Each structure stands twice: as C-alpha cells, then as structure tokens.
Tab-separated table of C-alpha atoms and ligand atoms in Angstrom:
chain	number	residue	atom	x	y	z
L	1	UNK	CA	4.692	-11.831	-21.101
L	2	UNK	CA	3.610	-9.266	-23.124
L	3	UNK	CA	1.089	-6.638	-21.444
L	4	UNK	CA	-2.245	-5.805	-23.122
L	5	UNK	CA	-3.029	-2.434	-23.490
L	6	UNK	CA	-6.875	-1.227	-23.429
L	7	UNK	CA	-7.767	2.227	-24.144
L	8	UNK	CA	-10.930	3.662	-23.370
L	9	UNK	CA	-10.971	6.729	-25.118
L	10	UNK	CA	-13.190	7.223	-27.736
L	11	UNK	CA	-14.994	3.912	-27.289
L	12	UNK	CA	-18.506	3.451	-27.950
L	13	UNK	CA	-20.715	1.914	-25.244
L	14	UNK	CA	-20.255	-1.507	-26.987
L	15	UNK	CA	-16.870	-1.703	-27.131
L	16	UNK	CA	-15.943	-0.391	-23.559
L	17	UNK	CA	-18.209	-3.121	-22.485
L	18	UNK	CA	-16.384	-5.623	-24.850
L	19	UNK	CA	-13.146	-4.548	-23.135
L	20	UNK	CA	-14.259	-4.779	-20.315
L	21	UNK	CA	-15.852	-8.161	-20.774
L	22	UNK	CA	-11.930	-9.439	-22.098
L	23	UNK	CA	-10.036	-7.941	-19.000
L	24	UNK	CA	-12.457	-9.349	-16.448
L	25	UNK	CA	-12.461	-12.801	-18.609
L	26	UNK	CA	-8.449	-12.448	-17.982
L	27	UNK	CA	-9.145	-12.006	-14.034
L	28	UNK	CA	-11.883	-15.163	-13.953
L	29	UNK	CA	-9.017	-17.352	-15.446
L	30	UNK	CA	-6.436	-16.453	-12.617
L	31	UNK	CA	-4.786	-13.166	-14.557
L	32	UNK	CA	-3.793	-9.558	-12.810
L	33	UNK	CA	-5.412	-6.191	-14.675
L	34	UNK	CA	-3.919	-2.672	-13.818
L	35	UNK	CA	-7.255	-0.889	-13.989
L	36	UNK	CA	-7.993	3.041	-13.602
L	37	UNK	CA	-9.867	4.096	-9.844
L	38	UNK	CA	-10.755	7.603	-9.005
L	39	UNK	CA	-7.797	7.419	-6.713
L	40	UNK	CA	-4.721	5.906	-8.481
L	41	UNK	CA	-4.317	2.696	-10.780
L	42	UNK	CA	-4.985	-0.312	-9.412
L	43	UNK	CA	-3.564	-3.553	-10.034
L	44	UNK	CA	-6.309	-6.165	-9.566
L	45	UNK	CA	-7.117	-10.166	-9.572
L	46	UNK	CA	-9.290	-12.479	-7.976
L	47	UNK	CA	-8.780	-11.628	-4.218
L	48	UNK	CA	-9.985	-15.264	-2.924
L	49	UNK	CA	-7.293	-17.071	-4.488
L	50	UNK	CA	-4.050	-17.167	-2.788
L	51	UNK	CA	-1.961	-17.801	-6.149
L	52	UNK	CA	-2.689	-14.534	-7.650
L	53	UNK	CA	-2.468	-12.344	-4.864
L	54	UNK	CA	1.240	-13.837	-4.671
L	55	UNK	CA	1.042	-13.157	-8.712
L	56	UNK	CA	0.449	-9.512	-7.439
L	57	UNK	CA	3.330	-9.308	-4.725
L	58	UNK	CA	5.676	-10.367	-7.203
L	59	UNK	CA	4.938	-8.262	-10.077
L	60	UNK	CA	4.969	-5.211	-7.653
L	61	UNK	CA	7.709	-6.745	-5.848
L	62	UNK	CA	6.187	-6.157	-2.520
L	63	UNK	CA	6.454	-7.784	0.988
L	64	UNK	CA	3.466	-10.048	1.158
L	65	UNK	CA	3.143	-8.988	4.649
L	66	UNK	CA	1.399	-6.177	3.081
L	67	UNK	CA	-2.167	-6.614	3.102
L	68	UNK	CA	-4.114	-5.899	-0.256
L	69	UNK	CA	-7.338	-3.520	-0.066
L	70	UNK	CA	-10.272	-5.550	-1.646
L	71	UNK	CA	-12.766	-4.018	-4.206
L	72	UNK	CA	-16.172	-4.533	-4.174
L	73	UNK	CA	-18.971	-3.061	-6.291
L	74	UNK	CA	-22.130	-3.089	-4.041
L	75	UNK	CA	-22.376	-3.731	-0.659
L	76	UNK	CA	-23.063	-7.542	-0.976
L	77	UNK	CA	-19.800	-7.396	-1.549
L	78	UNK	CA	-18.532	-6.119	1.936
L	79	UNK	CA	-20.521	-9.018	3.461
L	80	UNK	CA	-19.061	-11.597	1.453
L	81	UNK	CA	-15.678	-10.472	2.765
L	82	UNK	CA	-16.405	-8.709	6.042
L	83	UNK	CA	-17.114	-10.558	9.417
L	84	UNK	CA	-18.896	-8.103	11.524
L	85	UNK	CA	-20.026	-5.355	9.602
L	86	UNK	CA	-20.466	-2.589	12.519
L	87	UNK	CA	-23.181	0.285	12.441
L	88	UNK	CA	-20.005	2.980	11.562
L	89	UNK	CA	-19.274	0.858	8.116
L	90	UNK	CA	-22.728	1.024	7.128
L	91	UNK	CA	-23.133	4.896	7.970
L	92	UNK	CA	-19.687	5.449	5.956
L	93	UNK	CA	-20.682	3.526	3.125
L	94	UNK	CA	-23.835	5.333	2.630
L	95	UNK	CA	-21.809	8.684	2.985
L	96	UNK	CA	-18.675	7.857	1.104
L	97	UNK	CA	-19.720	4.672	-1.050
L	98	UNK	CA	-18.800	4.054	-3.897
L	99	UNK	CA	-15.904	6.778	-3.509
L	100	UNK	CA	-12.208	6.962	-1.734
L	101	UNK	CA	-12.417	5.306	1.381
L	102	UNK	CA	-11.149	2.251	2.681
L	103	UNK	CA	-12.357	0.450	5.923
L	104	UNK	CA	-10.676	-2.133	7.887
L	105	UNK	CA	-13.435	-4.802	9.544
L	106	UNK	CA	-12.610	-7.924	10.651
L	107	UNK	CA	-12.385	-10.702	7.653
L	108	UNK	CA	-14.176	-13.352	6.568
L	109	UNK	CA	-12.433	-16.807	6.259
L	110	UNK	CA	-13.168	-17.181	2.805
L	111	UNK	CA	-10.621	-14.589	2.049
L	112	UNK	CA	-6.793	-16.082	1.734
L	113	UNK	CA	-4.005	-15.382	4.130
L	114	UNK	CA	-2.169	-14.458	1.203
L	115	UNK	CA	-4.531	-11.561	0.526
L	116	UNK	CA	-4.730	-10.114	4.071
L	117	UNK	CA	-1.278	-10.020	4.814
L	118	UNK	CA	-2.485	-12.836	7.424
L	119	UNK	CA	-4.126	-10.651	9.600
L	120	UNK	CA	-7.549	-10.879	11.078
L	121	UNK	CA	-8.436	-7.845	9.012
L	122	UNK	CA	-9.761	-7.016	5.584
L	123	UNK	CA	-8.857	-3.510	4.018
L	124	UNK	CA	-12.341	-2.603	1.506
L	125	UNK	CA	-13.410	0.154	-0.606
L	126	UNK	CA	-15.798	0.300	-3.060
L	127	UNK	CA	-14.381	2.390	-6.189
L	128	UNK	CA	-16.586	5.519	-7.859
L	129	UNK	CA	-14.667	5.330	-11.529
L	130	UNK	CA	-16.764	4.161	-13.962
L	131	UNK	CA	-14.323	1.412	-15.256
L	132	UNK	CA	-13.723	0.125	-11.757
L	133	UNK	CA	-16.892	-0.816	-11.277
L	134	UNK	CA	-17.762	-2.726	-14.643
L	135	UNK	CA	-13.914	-4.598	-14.202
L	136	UNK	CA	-15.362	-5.582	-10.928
L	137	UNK	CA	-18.762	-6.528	-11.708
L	138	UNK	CA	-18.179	-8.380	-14.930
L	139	UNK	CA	-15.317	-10.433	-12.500
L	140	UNK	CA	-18.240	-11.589	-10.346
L	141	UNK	CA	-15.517	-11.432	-7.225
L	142	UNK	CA	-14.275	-9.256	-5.271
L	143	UNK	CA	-10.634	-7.867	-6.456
L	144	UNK	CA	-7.859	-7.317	-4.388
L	145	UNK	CA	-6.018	-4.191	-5.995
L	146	UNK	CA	-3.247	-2.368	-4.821
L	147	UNK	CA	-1.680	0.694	-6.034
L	148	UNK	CA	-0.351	-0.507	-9.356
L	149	UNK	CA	3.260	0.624	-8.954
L	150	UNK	CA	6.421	-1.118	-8.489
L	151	UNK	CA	6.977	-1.226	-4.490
L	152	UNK	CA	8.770	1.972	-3.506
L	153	UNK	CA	7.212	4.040	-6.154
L	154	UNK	CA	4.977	6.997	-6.034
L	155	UNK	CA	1.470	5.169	-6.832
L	156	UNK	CA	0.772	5.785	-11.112
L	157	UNK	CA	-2.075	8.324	-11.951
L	158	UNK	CA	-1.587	7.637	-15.596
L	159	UNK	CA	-1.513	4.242	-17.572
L	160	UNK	CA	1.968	5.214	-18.978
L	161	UNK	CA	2.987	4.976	-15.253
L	162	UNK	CA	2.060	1.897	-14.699
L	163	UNK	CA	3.831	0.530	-18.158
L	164	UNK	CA	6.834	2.521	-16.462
L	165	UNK	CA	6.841	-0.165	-13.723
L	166	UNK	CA	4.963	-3.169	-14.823
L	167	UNK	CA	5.206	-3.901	-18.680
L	168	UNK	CA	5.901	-7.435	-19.046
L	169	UNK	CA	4.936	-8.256	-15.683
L	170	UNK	CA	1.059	-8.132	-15.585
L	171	UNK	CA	-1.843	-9.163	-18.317
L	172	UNK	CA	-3.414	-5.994	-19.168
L	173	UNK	CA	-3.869	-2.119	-18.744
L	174	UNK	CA	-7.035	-0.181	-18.658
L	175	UNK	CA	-6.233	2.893	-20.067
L	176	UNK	CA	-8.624	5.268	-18.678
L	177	UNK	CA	-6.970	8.690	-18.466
L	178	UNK	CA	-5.158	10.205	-15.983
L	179	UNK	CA	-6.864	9.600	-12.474
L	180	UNK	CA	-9.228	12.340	-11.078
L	181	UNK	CA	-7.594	12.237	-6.916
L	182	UNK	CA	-4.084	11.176	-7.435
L	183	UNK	CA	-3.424	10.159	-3.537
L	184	UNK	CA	-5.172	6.918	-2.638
L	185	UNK	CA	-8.070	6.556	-0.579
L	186	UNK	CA	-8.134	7.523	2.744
L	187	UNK	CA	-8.013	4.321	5.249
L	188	UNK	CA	-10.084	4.128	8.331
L	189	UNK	CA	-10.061	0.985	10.949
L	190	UNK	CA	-13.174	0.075	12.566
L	191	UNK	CA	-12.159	-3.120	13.990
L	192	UNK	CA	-11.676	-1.764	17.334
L	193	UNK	CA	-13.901	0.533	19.233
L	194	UNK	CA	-12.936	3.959	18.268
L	195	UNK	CA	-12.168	4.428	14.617
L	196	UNK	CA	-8.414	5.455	13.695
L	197	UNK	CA	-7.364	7.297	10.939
L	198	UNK	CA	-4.699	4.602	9.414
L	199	UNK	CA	-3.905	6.782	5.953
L	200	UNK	CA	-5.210	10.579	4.920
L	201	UNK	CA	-6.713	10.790	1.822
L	202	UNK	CA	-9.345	13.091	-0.022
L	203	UNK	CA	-12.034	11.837	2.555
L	204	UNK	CA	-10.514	14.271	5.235
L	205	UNK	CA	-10.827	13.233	9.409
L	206	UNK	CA	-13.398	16.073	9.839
L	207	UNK	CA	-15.834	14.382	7.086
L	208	UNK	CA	-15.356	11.124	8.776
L	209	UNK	CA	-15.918	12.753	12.281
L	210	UNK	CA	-18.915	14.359	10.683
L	211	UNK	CA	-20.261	10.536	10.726
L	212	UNK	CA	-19.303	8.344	13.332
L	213	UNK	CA	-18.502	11.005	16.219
L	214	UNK	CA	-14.551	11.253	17.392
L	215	UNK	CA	-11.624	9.369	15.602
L	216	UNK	CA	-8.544	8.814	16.642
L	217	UNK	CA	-4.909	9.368	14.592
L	218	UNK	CA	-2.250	6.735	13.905
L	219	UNK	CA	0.773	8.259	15.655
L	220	UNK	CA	3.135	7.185	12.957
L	221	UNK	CA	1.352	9.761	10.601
L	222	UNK	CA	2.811	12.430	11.840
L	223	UNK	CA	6.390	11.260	13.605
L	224	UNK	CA	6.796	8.860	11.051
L	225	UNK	CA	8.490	4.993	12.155
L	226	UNK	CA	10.181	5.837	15.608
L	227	UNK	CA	10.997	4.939	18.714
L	228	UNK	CA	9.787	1.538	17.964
L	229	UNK	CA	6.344	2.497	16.745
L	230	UNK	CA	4.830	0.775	13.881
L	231	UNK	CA	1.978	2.268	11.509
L	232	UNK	CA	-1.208	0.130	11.913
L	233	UNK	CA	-1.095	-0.092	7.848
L	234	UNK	CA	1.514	-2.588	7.144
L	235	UNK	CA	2.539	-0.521	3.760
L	236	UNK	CA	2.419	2.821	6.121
L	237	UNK	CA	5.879	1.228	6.869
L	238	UNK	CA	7.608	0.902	4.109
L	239	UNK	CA	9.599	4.022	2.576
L	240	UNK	CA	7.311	4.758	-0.260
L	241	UNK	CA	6.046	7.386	-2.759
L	242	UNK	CA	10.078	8.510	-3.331
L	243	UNK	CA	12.440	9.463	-5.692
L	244	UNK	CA	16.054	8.184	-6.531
L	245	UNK	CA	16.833	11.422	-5.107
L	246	UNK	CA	17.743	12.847	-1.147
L	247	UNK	CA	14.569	14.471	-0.345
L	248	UNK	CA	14.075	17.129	2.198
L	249	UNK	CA	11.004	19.133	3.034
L	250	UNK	CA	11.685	23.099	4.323
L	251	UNK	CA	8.437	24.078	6.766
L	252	UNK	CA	8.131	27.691	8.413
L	253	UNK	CA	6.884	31.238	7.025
L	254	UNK	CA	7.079	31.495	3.141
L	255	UNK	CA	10.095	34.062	3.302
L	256	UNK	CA	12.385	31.923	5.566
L	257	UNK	CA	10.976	28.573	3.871
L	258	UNK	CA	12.187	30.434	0.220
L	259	UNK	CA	15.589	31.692	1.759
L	260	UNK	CA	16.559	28.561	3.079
L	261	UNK	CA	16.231	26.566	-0.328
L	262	UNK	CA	17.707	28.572	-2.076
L	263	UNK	CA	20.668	28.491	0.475
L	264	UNK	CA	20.580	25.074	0.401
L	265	UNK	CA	20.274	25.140	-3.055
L	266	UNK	CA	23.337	27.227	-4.165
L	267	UNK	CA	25.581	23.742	-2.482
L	268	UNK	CA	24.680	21.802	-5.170
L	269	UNK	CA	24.987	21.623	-9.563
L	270	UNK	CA	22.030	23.321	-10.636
L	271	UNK	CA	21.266	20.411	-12.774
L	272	UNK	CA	21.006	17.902	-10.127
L	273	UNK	CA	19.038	19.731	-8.027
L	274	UNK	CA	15.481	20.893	-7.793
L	275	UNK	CA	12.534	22.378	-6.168
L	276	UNK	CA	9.078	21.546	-5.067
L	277	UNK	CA	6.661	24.217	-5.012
L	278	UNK	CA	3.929	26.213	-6.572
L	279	UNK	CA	2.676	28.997	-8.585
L	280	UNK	CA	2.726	31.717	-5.632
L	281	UNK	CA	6.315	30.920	-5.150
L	282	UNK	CA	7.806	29.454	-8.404
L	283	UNK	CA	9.633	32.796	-9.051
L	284	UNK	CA	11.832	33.404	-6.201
L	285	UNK	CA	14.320	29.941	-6.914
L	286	UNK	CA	17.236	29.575	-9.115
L	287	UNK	CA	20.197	27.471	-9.828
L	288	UNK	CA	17.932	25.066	-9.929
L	289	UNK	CA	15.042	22.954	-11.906
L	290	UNK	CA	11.808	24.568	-10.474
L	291	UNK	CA	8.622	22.120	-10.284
L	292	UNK	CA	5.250	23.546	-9.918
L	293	UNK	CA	2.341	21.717	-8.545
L	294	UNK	CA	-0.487	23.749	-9.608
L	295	UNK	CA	-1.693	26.215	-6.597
L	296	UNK	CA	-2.100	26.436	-3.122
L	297	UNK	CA	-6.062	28.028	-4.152
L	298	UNK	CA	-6.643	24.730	-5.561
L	299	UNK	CA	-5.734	21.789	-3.018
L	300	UNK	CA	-7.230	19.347	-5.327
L	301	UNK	CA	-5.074	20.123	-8.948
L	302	UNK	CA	-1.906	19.832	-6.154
L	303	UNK	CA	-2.945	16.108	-5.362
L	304	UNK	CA	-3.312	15.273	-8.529
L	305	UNK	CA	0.047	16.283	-9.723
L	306	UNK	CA	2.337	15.533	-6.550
L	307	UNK	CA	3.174	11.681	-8.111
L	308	UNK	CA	3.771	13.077	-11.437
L	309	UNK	CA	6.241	15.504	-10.249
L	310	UNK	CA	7.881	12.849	-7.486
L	311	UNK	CA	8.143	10.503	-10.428
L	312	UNK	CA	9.780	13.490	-12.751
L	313	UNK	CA	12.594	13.458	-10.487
L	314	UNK	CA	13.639	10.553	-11.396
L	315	UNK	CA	13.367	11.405	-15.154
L	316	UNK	CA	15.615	14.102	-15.053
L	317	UNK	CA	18.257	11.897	-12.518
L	318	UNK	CA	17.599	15.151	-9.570
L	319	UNK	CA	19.689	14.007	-6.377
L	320	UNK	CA	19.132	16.943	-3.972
L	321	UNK	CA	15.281	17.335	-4.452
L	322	UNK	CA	13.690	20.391	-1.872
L	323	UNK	CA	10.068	20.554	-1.189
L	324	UNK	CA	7.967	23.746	0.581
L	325	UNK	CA	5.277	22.355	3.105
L	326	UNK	CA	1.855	22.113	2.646
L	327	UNK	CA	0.694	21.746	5.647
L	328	UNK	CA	-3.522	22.480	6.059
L	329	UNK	CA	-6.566	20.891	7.449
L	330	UNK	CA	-7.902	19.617	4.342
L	331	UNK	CA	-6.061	17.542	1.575
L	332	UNK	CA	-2.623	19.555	2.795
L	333	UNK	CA	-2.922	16.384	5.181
L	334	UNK	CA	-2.787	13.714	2.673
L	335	UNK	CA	-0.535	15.501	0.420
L	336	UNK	CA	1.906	16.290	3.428
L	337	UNK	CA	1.213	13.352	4.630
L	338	UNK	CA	2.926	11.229	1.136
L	339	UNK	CA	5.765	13.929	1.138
L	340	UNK	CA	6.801	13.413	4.311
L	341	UNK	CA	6.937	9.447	3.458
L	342	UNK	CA	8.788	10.743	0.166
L	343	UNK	CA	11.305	12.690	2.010
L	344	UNK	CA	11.477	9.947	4.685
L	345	UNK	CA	10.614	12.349	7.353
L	346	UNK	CA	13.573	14.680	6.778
L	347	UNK	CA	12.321	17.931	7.695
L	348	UNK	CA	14.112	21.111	8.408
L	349	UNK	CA	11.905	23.907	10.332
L	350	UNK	CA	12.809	27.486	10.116
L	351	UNK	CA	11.527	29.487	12.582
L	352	UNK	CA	7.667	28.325	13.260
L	353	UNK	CA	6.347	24.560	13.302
L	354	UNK	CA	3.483	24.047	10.701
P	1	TXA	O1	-6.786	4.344	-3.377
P	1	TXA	C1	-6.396	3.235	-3.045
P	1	TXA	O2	-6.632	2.780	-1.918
P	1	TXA	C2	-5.616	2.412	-4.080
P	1	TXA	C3	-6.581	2.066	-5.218
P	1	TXA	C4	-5.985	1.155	-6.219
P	1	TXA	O3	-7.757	1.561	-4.697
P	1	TXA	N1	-5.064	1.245	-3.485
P	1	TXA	C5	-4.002	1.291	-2.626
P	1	TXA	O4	-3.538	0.041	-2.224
P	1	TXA	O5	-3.481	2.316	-2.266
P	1	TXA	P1	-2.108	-0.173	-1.557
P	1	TXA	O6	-1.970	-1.648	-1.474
P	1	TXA	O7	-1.080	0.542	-2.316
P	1	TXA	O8	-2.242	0.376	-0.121
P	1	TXA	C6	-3.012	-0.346	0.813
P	1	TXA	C7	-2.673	0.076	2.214
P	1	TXA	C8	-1.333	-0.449	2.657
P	1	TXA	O9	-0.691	0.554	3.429
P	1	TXA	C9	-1.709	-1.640	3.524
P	1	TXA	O10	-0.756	-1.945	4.496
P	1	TXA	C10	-3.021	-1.164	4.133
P	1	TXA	O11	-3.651	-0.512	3.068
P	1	TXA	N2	-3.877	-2.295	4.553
P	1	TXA	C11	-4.431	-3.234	3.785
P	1	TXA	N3	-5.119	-4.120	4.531
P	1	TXA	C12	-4.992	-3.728	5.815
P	1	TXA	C13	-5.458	-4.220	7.073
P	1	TXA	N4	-6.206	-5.314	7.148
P	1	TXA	N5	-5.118	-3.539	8.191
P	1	TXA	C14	-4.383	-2.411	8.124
P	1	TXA	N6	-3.906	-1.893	6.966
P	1	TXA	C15	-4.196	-2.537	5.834
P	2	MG	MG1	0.598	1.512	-2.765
C-alpha cells in the first residue's frame, strides 16, 4: 500500500477543506489516517467498527488488549460513546475541552470490543488542533486514534515520524507541522468514585484538582510494573517511549548528577554513548554525544523535544544513553514520567531522592 501524504502548509481555506474532505472520505470507507493533534500524531479510523480498529493494532503492531482513546468533536459525541456521563466529566470538559485530556467513563455498547480493549471502559478526548477537529467532523463518527507510532516507539510529533514507522502500512498522513505538546494527553478515570490520575500529561493533577476536588495517583506511575502491580492504562504497561539503546536516568543535586555521568560515561566509546540534558548543563559532559532539550526555564519547549531526541538515539545507533532528572510539579511530571518508561525505571540516585 502506498501511503498518501497531505500537507497543510500553505493551503488555502479551500483546499485544506478539500483534504480534509478526501482523508475523512478514506475513514467513511473503512481506511486508517495518521492525523496531527495538539498532543502527538494520531492514527485514526472509524472507532465503531471492529475491523479497523484491528486494521490499527496491526499497522502499529500493538496488543489489542490495549484500549484505543476515542475522538470526538463536540460533546454529542461523548454521549454517543459514554454510558454514564458523571457531573466531574462535564465540569472537565468545560475546563479542558477541546484540549489534552482524556477521560475514562464507562462505555456504551455501540462501541466494539475490539476498540476498548474489551473493557467496560471508554478512553475520550476531544482534540484542540485545528485539523483534528475537521478530520473528525467531516468523518461524522467518532475516531479511535492512538499515538501513531509503531508499538514501542516514542509517540511521532512530526509527520516524518510517523512515515519512519508506518509508510506502507496506513492510507494517509496529515501533515500538519510538528505538534505543539509533544507528550500525549493526560488520562484521568472517572469510572469509579474518586478520580485517578492514569497518565501525566500537560493538564497537570493540580489543574484537575482545581475541578473536581482530590484525585488519586496510579501507583505504577511512580514505581513503575512491580511487585505484581499493574497500571490501570493497559499501554501504561508496556515498555514504551524507548530507544534501541540501555537507558539510565542519574537523579540527585546537579553537581553529583553531572559527576556521575560523566563517570559513567568515560566506560564506554564516546561514539556509542550519549547524554540527556539541557542548556544549563550541556557544557560540563564529554566523551560523549551531548543532547539538549531546550531549558529547564521553559518546561514546555522540553516536552516538545523529549521524543525527538529519544528517537535521535536511535539515528545515531547510541547504546549507553544517560539522562539528568527532571523531576517538578508541573510538566517535569509527564516528562519524567515518559523517561522513566524510556529508561524502564532504571534509576541511579546520588545522594538526595528527587
Ligand atoms: O494525546 C493522546 O492521548 C494521543 C493522541 C493521538 O490523542 N493518543 C494516545 O493514544 O496517546 P495511545 O493509544 O497511544 O494511548 C492510550 C492510552 C493507553 O495507555 C491505553 O492503555 C489507555 O490510554 N486507555 C485507553 N482506553 C482505556 C480504558 N478504557 N481504561 C484505561 N486506560 C485506557
Ligand atoms: Mg501510544
């Protein structure tokens, strides 16, 4: 199969629309679009029909016992796939709607099996990019869409990252930039009676708690799969987000953090080896290929560049990859949050605990 490619840029009003108008004629007739959200790519179809959500699984090859999120673009569309649509989803919505945040309610029947993962549950967000929300609307269902990588991958910001993974595979691209957030949405279950924070995002705890009084925290967020625990998010599971290479994060005070890469460092060929960190610190490593995610002022240009650089890894064939910690109470959670999953949990501590 040969996959479409639909730029964007430089379109007039006319011809977005006519692009549009193709990709969501493509979706009507059964097809799967990789489409741009304010989060990360997306790689949608028709999310009540069970033979393209299995179209999805396998282009992504992932588990199907990993529940899709489903897109809708106004809230008719949460009641056509949501059961009980409690007071809490109504007060997010109007915060956080259309934006990046996902809500787990309890499903409506007329959703597939195949789309939920079989659960009882149905993951929805309603997307703010511009493109999103035409793709969706011009559909006339709702779209089950997720991140449009290959399972295993860091999630694609860019349409060039989702050719990476899935040329051949899927219908069509949007092409629609690079991606504003860069970490997907932030996933919040309401189908039990206090509301748990499943997946950080760039909606942080503290905004939700600002609407719905206390949350709680899925344990696995922050002790990762032990012990017989399992994330409440199916794909929470699965090691994700991470390089070819061995991954380690090094968390403590800046000097000890920089003196024990660069030890660690110094074990390996300076061309298979590299280091995660930013402008404040870039200067004090060598022997090594130094990546720079933007600055610690700016939480949000970090976010959008972490999959980039997890991705660039790969590129230049790193095995011994080293990461600083980025620990804070705002998107440090998200983005510490996917490194962690990155580095599958490895984590050496030198002198304080973040
Ligand atoms: O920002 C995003 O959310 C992006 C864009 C494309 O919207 N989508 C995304 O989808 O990240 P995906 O499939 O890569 O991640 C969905 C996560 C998985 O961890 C999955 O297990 C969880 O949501 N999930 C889906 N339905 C669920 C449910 N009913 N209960 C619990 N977790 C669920
Ligand atoms: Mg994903």
């Amino acid at each position: 199969m040969k996959t479409k490619v639909f730029s964007m840029k430089e379109l007039t009003e006319q011809q977005e629309r006519d692009a549009i108008d193709t990709c969501a004629a493509i979706i009507k007739k059964g097809g799967i679009v990789a489409f741009p959200t304010e989060t990360v790519y997306g790689l949608g179809g028709n999310s009540l029909d069970a033979a393209v959500s299995n179209r999805i699984y396998a282009a992504k090859g992932r588990p199907s016992d990993n529940p899709l999120i489903v897109h809708i673009c106004d809230m008719k569309g949460l009641y056509e796939v949501a059961e009980e649509v409690t007071d809490a989803a109504i007060k997010l919505a109007e915060r956080f709607w259309p934006g990046p945040l996902t809500m787990i309610l309890k499903k409506k029947n007329v959703l597939p099996d195949e789309t939920t993962g079989g659960l009882d549950t149905v993951a929805v967000r309603m997307p703010s990019h511009k493109n999103a929300l035409m793709l969706i609307k011009a559909s006339g269902v709702p779209i089950a869409a997720p991140s449009a990588n290959s399972s295993g991958k860091p999630s694609p910001t860019k349409a060039e990252h989702v050719l990476e993974d899935l040329a051949g595979k899927i219908d069509a691209v949007i092409d629609g930039g690079a991606v504003d957030i860069g970490l997907e949405s932030t996933i919040i279950d309401l189908s039990s009676d206090v509301p748990v924070l499943l997946r950080p995002g760039f909606i942080t705890a503290d905004m939700i708690k600002e609407v719905v009084g206390d949350i709680e925290r899925d344990p696995t967020l922050d002790e990762g799969v032990c012990g017989g625990m399992k994330p409440k998010a199916p794909g929470m599971m699965y090691r994700h987000y991470a390089p070819n290479g061995d991954m380690v994060i090094v968390s403590g005070d800046t000097d000890n953090v920089i003196e024990k890469i660069n030890e660690l460092v110094s074990e390996h060929n300076p061309w298979e080896t590299a280091v995660i960190t930013t402008e404040e610190n870039k200067d004090a490593y060598s022997g090594c290929r130094v990546v720079c995610m933007g600055t610690r002022q700016d939480e949000q240009s970090m976010a959008r560049q972490l999959y980039s650089v997890l991705r660039s890894m790969d590129e230049y064939n790193i095995k011994y990859i080293y990461a600083e910690s980025f620990k804070s109470d705002k998107l440090g959670d998200a983005i510490m949050n996917r490194l962690l999953k990155a580095a599958g949990h490895k984590v050496i501590y030198v002198e304080r605990r973040y």
